[in-house]
Tab-separated table of C-alpha atoms in Angstrom:
chain	number	residue	atom	x	y	z
A	10	MET	CA	0.000	0.000	0.000
A	11	MET	CA	1.457	3.337	-1.081
A	12	ALA	CA	1.869	6.042	1.530
A	13	GLU	CA	-0.560	8.893	1.147
A	14	GLU	CA	1.000	12.015	-0.349
A	15	THR	CA	0.737	15.400	1.270
A	16	GLU	CA	1.322	18.894	-0.074
A	17	VAL	CA	2.675	21.894	1.785
A	18	LYS	CA	3.304	25.466	0.652
A	19	VAL	CA	6.250	27.506	1.912
A	20	GLU	CA	6.532	31.247	1.225
A	21	TRP	CA	9.355	33.779	1.555
A	22	ASP	CA	9.415	37.548	1.822
A	23	SER	CA	11.486	37.974	-1.341
A	24	ASN	CA	12.683	36.178	-4.453
A	25	ASP	CA	16.289	36.837	-3.384
A	26	ARG	CA	15.733	34.697	-0.298
A	27	VAL	CA	14.320	31.938	-2.473
A	28	GLN	CA	17.438	32.063	-4.650
A	29	GLN	CA	19.712	31.782	-1.618
A	30	VAL	CA	17.864	28.738	-0.312
A	31	SER	CA	17.637	27.118	-3.756
A	32	GLY	CA	21.318	27.370	-4.639
A	33	VAL	CA	22.861	27.706	-8.087
A	34	ALA	CA	20.609	26.036	-10.673
A	35	ASP	CA	18.436	24.781	-7.774
A	36	GLU	CA	21.216	22.414	-6.637
A	37	PHE	CA	20.208	22.644	-2.975
A	38	LEU	CA	16.585	21.866	-3.815
A	39	HIS	CA	17.646	18.823	-5.844
A	40	ALA	CA	19.615	17.545	-2.845
A	41	ILE	CA	16.571	17.969	-0.578
A	42	GLU	CA	14.325	16.195	-3.089
A	43	LYS	CA	16.712	13.283	-3.401
A	44	ARG	CA	17.259	12.931	0.344
A	45	PHE	CA	13.600	12.904	1.387
A	46	ALA	CA	11.940	11.586	-1.791
A	47	VAL	CA	9.853	14.716	-2.267
A	48	GLN	CA	9.083	17.019	-5.171
A	49	ILE	CA	9.683	20.757	-4.846
A	50	ARG	CA	8.090	23.183	-7.308
A	51	ALA	CA	9.191	26.815	-7.059
A	52	ARG	CA	6.802	29.576	-8.142
A	53	GLY	CA	8.078	33.093	-7.511
A	54	ASN	CA	8.563	33.483	-3.775
A	55	ARG	CA	6.615	30.286	-3.032
A	56	MET	CA	7.500	26.588	-3.060
A	57	ILE	CA	5.140	23.624	-3.110
A	58	LEU	CA	6.427	20.465	-1.412
A	59	THR	CA	4.834	17.133	-2.349
A	60	GLY	CA	5.582	13.697	-0.927
A	61	SER	CA	5.044	11.541	2.145
A	62	GLN	CA	4.087	13.340	5.328
A	63	ALA	CA	7.433	12.528	6.970
A	64	GLY	CA	9.434	13.489	3.878
A	65	VAL	CA	7.641	16.794	3.441
A	66	ALA	CA	8.067	17.617	7.145
A	67	CYS	CA	11.826	17.020	6.925
A	68	ALA	CA	12.167	18.983	3.684
A	69	ARG	CA	10.254	21.884	5.189
A	70	LYS	CA	12.508	21.854	8.259
A	71	VAL	CA	15.579	22.044	6.009
A	72	LEU	CA	14.161	24.986	4.059
A	73	GLU	CA	13.260	26.820	7.264
A	74	ASP	CA	16.711	26.164	8.719
A	75	LEU	CA	18.430	27.455	5.589
A	76	THR	CA	16.171	30.503	5.549
A	77	ARG	CA	17.082	31.465	9.115
A	78	LEU	CA	20.749	30.929	8.355
A	79	SER	CA	20.551	33.044	5.187
A	80	GLU	CA	19.424	35.980	7.335
A	81	ARG	CA	22.844	35.879	9.028
A	82	GLN	CA	25.133	35.171	6.089
A	83	PRO	CA	24.862	36.237	2.437
A	84	VAL	CA	25.881	32.893	0.900
A	85	LEU	CA	24.922	29.359	1.894
A	86	SER	CA	27.453	26.571	1.381
A	87	TRP	CA	27.161	22.861	0.694
A	88	GLN	CA	28.324	22.313	4.286
A	89	ASP	CA	25.316	24.312	5.504
A	90	VAL	CA	22.988	22.182	3.389
A	91	ARG	CA	24.576	18.894	4.474
A	92	SER	CA	24.257	19.888	8.134
A	93	ALA	CA	20.626	20.930	7.674
A	94	LEU	CA	19.808	17.622	5.954
A	95	GLN	CA	21.508	15.676	8.711
A	96	LEU	CA	19.694	17.537	11.493
A	97	ALA	CA	16.310	17.220	9.812
A	98	SER	CA	16.708	13.432	9.740
A	99	MET	CA	17.506	13.128	13.447
A	100	ASP	CA	14.802	13.303	16.098
A	101	GLY	CA	15.398	15.578	19.049
A	102	GLN	CA	18.197	17.563	17.412
A	103	PRO	CA	18.207	21.370	17.337
A	104	GLY	CA	17.839	23.230	14.087
A	105	LEU	CA	20.853	24.426	12.130
A	106	SER	CA	20.461	28.027	13.264
A	107	GLN	CA	20.347	26.864	16.916
A	108	LEU	CA	23.495	24.816	16.354
A	109	ARG	CA	25.265	27.909	15.058
A	110	ASP	CA	24.098	29.909	18.115
A	111	ASP	CA	26.621	28.009	20.245
A	112	VAL	CA	29.534	30.446	20.002
A	113	ILE	CA	32.682	28.746	21.295
A	114	LEU	CA	34.959	31.742	20.857
A	115	THR	CA	35.181	35.061	19.067
A	116	THR	CA	38.542	35.408	17.332
A	117	ALA	CA	40.789	38.460	17.433
A	118	ARG	CA	39.253	39.488	14.101
A	119	GLY	CA	35.723	39.266	15.468
A	120	ARG	CA	34.763	35.988	13.756
A	121	ALA	CA	32.566	33.656	15.780
A	122	ILE	CA	33.719	30.028	15.989
A	123	VAL	CA	30.708	27.702	16.189
A	124	PRO	CA	30.024	23.976	15.715
A	125	ARG	CA	29.108	23.353	12.093
A	126	THR	CA	27.887	19.753	12.350
A	127	VAL	CA	26.115	17.489	14.827
A	128	GLY	CA	29.368	15.644	15.474
A	129	GLN	CA	31.240	18.864	16.186
A	130	LYS	CA	28.525	19.921	18.633
A	131	ALA	CA	28.831	16.586	20.452
A	132	TYR	CA	32.617	17.028	20.552
A	133	VAL	CA	32.406	20.542	22.005
A	134	ASP	CA	29.818	19.489	24.594
A	135	ALA	CA	32.000	16.524	25.610
A	136	ILE	CA	34.954	18.860	26.212
A	137	ARG	CA	32.753	21.070	28.381
A	138	THR	CA	31.563	18.221	30.589
A	139	ASN	CA	34.561	15.856	30.816
A	140	ASN	CA	38.113	16.193	32.104
A	141	LEU	CA	39.552	13.946	29.395
A	142	VAL	CA	38.187	13.776	25.840
A	143	PHE	CA	39.396	11.824	22.824
A	144	GLY	CA	38.367	13.349	19.480
A	145	ILE	CA	38.899	10.728	16.778
A	146	GLY	CA	38.142	11.277	13.107
A	147	PRO	CA	39.476	12.004	9.627
A	148	ALA	CA	41.156	15.145	8.352
A	149	GLY	CA	39.020	18.267	8.082
A	150	THR	CA	36.576	17.503	10.900
A	151	GLY	CA	37.850	20.337	13.111
A	152	LYS	CA	39.311	18.125	15.851
A	153	THR	CA	42.372	20.267	16.512
A	154	TYR	CA	40.890	23.665	15.687
A	155	LEU	CA	37.869	23.265	17.962
A	156	ALA	CA	40.045	21.943	20.785
A	157	VAL	CA	42.316	24.994	20.471
A	158	ALA	CA	39.284	27.308	20.408
A	159	MET	CA	37.923	25.677	23.573
A	160	ALA	CA	41.356	25.971	25.197
A	161	VAL	CA	41.745	29.653	24.330
A	162	GLY	CA	38.226	30.338	25.621
A	163	ALA	CA	39.051	28.609	28.926
A	164	LEU	CA	42.254	30.664	29.239
A	165	ARG	CA	40.432	33.931	28.535
A	166	ARG	CA	37.804	33.066	31.176
A	167	LYS	CA	40.648	32.190	33.583
A	168	GLU	CA	39.309	28.669	34.041
A	169	VAL	CA	42.890	27.474	33.496
A	170	ALA	CA	46.245	29.165	34.109
A	171	ARG	CA	47.939	28.103	30.862
A	172	LEU	CA	47.695	26.126	27.647
A	173	VAL	CA	49.982	23.238	26.744
A	174	LEU	CA	49.821	21.964	23.162
A	175	THR	CA	51.910	19.027	22.043
A	176	ARG	CA	52.441	16.606	19.170
A	177	PRO	CA	54.637	13.558	18.633
A	178	ALA	CA	57.465	14.457	16.238
A	179	VAL	CA	57.028	11.340	14.120
A	180	GLU	CA	58.632	11.227	10.694
A	181	ALA	CA	56.025	10.740	7.974
A	182	GLY	CA	58.355	9.866	5.120
A	183	GLU	CA	60.865	12.624	5.864
A	184	LYS	CA	63.969	12.193	8.006
A	185	LEU	CA	64.149	14.622	10.923
A	186	GLY	CA	67.965	14.578	11.000
A	187	PHE	CA	68.266	15.882	7.448
A	188	LEU	CA	66.113	18.960	8.057
A	189	PRO	CA	68.124	22.206	8.323
A	190	GLY	CA	68.648	24.171	11.536
A	191	ASP	CA	68.899	23.382	15.249
A	192	LEU	CA	66.560	21.086	17.196
A	193	GLN	CA	63.814	23.739	17.529
A	194	ASP	CA	63.966	24.421	13.789
A	195	LYS	CA	63.645	20.688	13.127
A	196	VAL	CA	60.565	20.136	15.318
A	197	ASP	CA	58.726	23.378	14.457
A	198	PRO	CA	57.277	21.969	11.190
A	199	TYR	CA	55.574	19.218	13.195
A	200	LEU	CA	53.986	21.824	15.466
A	201	ARG	CA	52.960	24.246	12.712
A	202	PRO	CA	49.238	23.255	12.651
A	203	LEU	CA	49.014	24.103	16.354
A	204	TYR	CA	50.648	27.484	15.788
A	205	ASP	CA	48.271	28.169	12.888
A	206	ALA	CA	45.214	27.480	15.061
A	207	LEU	CA	46.555	29.751	17.806
A	208	TYR	CA	47.343	32.543	15.342
A	209	ASP	CA	43.809	32.362	13.967
A	210	THR	CA	42.061	32.390	17.349
A	211	LEU	CA	44.288	34.872	19.199
A	212	GLY	CA	45.769	36.929	16.375
A	213	MET	CA	49.528	37.213	15.899
A	214	ASP	CA	49.994	39.937	18.522
A	215	GLY	CA	47.797	38.197	21.075
A	216	PHE	CA	49.616	34.916	20.558
A	217	HIS	CA	53.033	36.492	21.150
A	218	ARG	CA	51.788	38.302	24.276
A	219	TYR	CA	50.554	35.035	25.770
A	220	MET	CA	53.789	33.272	24.812
A	221	GLU	CA	55.960	35.986	26.381
A	222	ARG	CA	53.975	35.689	29.626
A	223	GLY	CA	54.445	31.923	29.639
A	224	LEU	CA	50.724	31.236	29.314
A	225	ILE	CA	51.082	29.107	26.177
A	226	GLU	CA	53.527	26.293	25.573
A	227	VAL	CA	53.831	24.452	22.255
A	228	ALA	CA	56.287	21.564	22.393
A	229	PRO	CA	57.015	18.053	21.098
A	230	LEU	CA	55.555	15.197	23.134
A	231	ALA	CA	58.993	14.101	24.363
A	232	TYR	CA	59.190	17.354	26.362
A	233	MET	CA	56.225	16.237	28.529
A	234	ARG	CA	58.085	13.388	30.240
A	235	GLY	CA	58.578	13.797	33.984
A	236	ARG	CA	56.182	16.738	34.356
A	237	THR	CA	52.910	17.278	36.211
A	238	LEU	CA	50.606	19.849	34.621
A	239	ASP	CA	48.206	21.541	37.081
A	240	ASP	CA	45.534	24.127	36.150
A	241	ALA	CA	46.223	23.660	32.444
A	242	PHE	CA	44.277	22.940	29.270
A	243	ILE	CA	46.403	20.312	27.530
A	244	ILE	CA	45.990	19.176	23.917
A	245	LEU	CA	47.747	16.187	22.391
A	246	ASP	CA	47.384	16.380	18.623
A	247	GLU	CA	48.129	13.644	16.045
A	248	ALA	CA	47.833	11.089	18.833
A	249	GLN	CA	47.645	8.189	16.374
A	250	ASN	CA	51.432	8.581	16.123
A	251	THR	CA	52.054	7.917	19.808
A	252	THR	CA	53.212	4.527	21.034
A	253	PRO	CA	51.246	2.913	23.898
A	254	GLU	CA	54.085	3.904	26.251
A	255	GLN	CA	53.978	7.523	25.085
A	256	MET	CA	50.197	7.651	25.460
A	257	LYS	CA	50.404	6.372	29.043
A	258	MET	CA	53.193	8.841	29.799
A	259	PHE	CA	51.171	11.742	28.431
A	260	LEU	CA	47.892	10.880	30.157
A	261	THR	CA	49.622	10.572	33.523
A	262	ARG	CA	50.949	14.169	33.228
A	263	MET	CA	47.444	15.433	34.040
A	264	GLY	CA	47.367	17.393	37.295
A	265	PHE	CA	44.733	19.025	39.488
A	266	GLY	CA	42.418	21.501	37.769
A	267	SER	CA	43.461	20.394	34.291
A	268	LYS	CA	41.505	19.399	31.209
A	269	VAL	CA	42.965	17.190	28.479
A	270	VAL	CA	41.902	16.758	24.846
A	271	VAL	CA	43.512	14.090	22.676
A	272	THR	CA	42.935	14.233	18.912
A	273	GLY	CA	43.895	11.880	16.132
A	274	ASP	CA	43.041	10.088	12.907
A	275	ILE	CA	43.454	6.314	13.240
A	276	THR	CA	43.517	5.937	9.444
A	277	GLN	CA	46.761	7.939	9.133
A	278	VAL	CA	49.263	6.233	11.440
A	279	ASP	CA	52.901	7.063	10.553
A	280	LEU	CA	54.503	4.651	13.018
A	281	PRO	CA	56.514	1.659	11.785
A	282	LYS	CA	54.212	-1.151	10.677
A	283	ASP	CA	55.229	-3.376	13.580
A	284	GLN	CA	54.496	-0.645	16.157
A	285	GLU	CA	51.020	-0.420	17.727
A	286	SER	CA	49.385	3.009	17.932
A	287	GLY	CA	48.727	4.289	21.436
A	288	LEU	CA	45.478	5.860	20.227
A	289	LEU	CA	44.195	2.504	19.004
A	290	GLN	CA	45.093	0.772	22.242
A	291	VAL	CA	43.768	3.440	24.606
A	292	GLN	CA	40.229	3.028	23.266
A	293	GLN	CA	40.181	-0.439	24.816
A	294	VAL	CA	42.163	0.424	27.935
A	295	LEU	CA	39.969	3.359	29.020
A	296	LYS	CA	36.629	2.151	27.681
A	297	GLY	CA	33.871	2.875	30.209
A	298	VAL	CA	36.044	4.907	32.607
A	299	GLU	CA	33.969	7.665	34.227
A	300	GLY	CA	34.982	11.223	33.347
A	301	ILE	CA	36.451	10.194	29.996
A	302	ALA	CA	34.630	10.656	26.683
A	303	PHE	CA	35.409	9.268	23.242
A	304	VAL	CA	33.862	11.284	20.397
A	305	TYR	CA	34.031	9.823	16.894
A	306	LEU	CA	33.763	12.227	13.979
A	307	ASP	CA	33.334	11.027	10.394
A	308	GLU	CA	33.078	12.309	6.832
A	309	GLN	CA	29.765	13.989	7.666
A	310	ASP	CA	31.710	16.356	9.922
A	311	VAL	CA	34.288	17.417	7.323
A	312	VAL	CA	34.202	21.199	6.892
A	313	ARG	CA	36.866	21.551	4.221
A	314	HIS	CA	36.312	21.471	0.469
A	315	GLU	CA	33.448	19.116	-0.428
A	316	LEU	CA	35.887	16.890	-2.318
A	317	VAL	CA	37.504	15.940	1.002
A	318	GLN	CA	34.361	13.964	1.897
A	319	SER	CA	34.557	12.150	-1.429
A	320	ILE	CA	38.254	11.409	-0.908
A	321	ILE	CA	37.643	9.979	2.569
A	322	ARG	CA	34.822	7.776	1.286
A	323	ALA	CA	36.978	6.586	-1.629
A	324	TYR	CA	39.818	5.584	0.690
A	325	ASP	CA	37.352	3.804	2.998
A	326	ARG	CA	36.014	1.808	0.043
A	327	PHE	CA	39.530	0.963	-1.092
A	328	ASP	CA	40.580	-0.142	2.411
A	329	ARG	CA	37.540	-2.396	2.732
A	330	TRP	CA	38.269	-3.935	-0.666
A	331	HIS	CA	41.952	-4.347	0.174
A	332	ARG	CA	41.099	-6.162	3.425
A	333	ASN	CA	38.808	-8.529	1.548
A	334	ALA	CA	41.138	-9.812	-1.157
A	335	GLY	CA	39.290	-11.179	-4.138
A	336	ALA	CA	36.280	-8.916	-3.725
A	337	VAL	CA	35.169	-6.786	-6.632
A	338	ALA	CA	36.880	-3.400	-6.560
A	339	PRO	CA	34.505	-0.516	-5.863
A	340	ALA	CA	33.400	1.429	-8.897
A	341	PRO	CA	34.868	4.941	-9.056
A	342	ALA	CA	32.508	7.858	-8.580
A	343	GLN	CA	31.335	9.445	-11.811
A	344	ALA	CA	32.798	12.819	-12.643
A	345	GLY	CA	30.513	15.814	-12.817
A	346	THR	CA	28.055	14.688	-10.144
A	347	GLN	CA	26.953	17.048	-7.425
A	348	PRO	CA	28.787	16.947	-4.068
A	349	PRO	CA	27.634	13.955	-2.008
A	350	VAL	CA	25.034	14.556	0.662
A	351	ALA	CA	25.929	12.869	3.934
A	352	SER	CA	23.465	10.362	5.304
A	353	ALA	CA	22.294	10.709	8.888
A	354	GLN	CA	23.667	7.719	10.746
A	355	GLY	CA	23.992	7.406	14.478
A	356	ARG	CA	27.367	7.635	16.053
């Protein structure tokens, strides 16, 4: 028995608003139609939505979310649309505009840093409510940047006395000894992403002021040995490149009044093939320990160029095929298709 179709009309105050919500050549509308199996007919400043009751309700929620967001920003992106589609498919989730109301930090240039996906919101909330958080996910999901923003916010509010940011200086194909300069010059390239995030959140002048006052420390992981870090916000980045011994050493540096965030991508381990990753092991060791949260981000949370999502999916398909020798290789994505729309799957 076919589900009964329903029809709903949605109106806007101007044709310009309709154009914003529709996207170039109605590409956003096509994505909504495909996702919820509805038909959308645009007439002037009005749209008619036809389909199942559930599908039409979700499509309408997406359009309303995008409309509210368009009142704040002149151009909507594919990331905005993907997030709206994801939220509309999940019961009990706030709307996109509500998600963007959660301002984590205002940068030195006045730009508000907000969660852009459901996964990012869960990550930020976990950092707020736990003393130790592991943010695990692929490149482009904001693991490091959001952790730095949360850390800078805590420092500004004087919730912590200093920030400590660290990374393992693991060689990913390049030999550390052949790099020019002294030891600091050799390790600085490994720490550059942390510096970049601090420059963006604090501004160059603000960053140097905090550094001169000793309120920020950026150092290789080896420098953490033998220390106890009290009243600090501590971030371990690229944790997939720690050994189990290094991970244990780092986690036991945590002192009173401190908060720790560990980030990493378990699909990009640069350790020797016979060496186990500390980030892989720690998920089993600390599973179920109170006060510790593991947040898993995925391609739905990628906020870089839309092709990054496609690249991550392609590598996932290739890895699955490679692990199952003899299986049929996955067909490559066709060129010229619209950016993929992430499906709403539970984490």
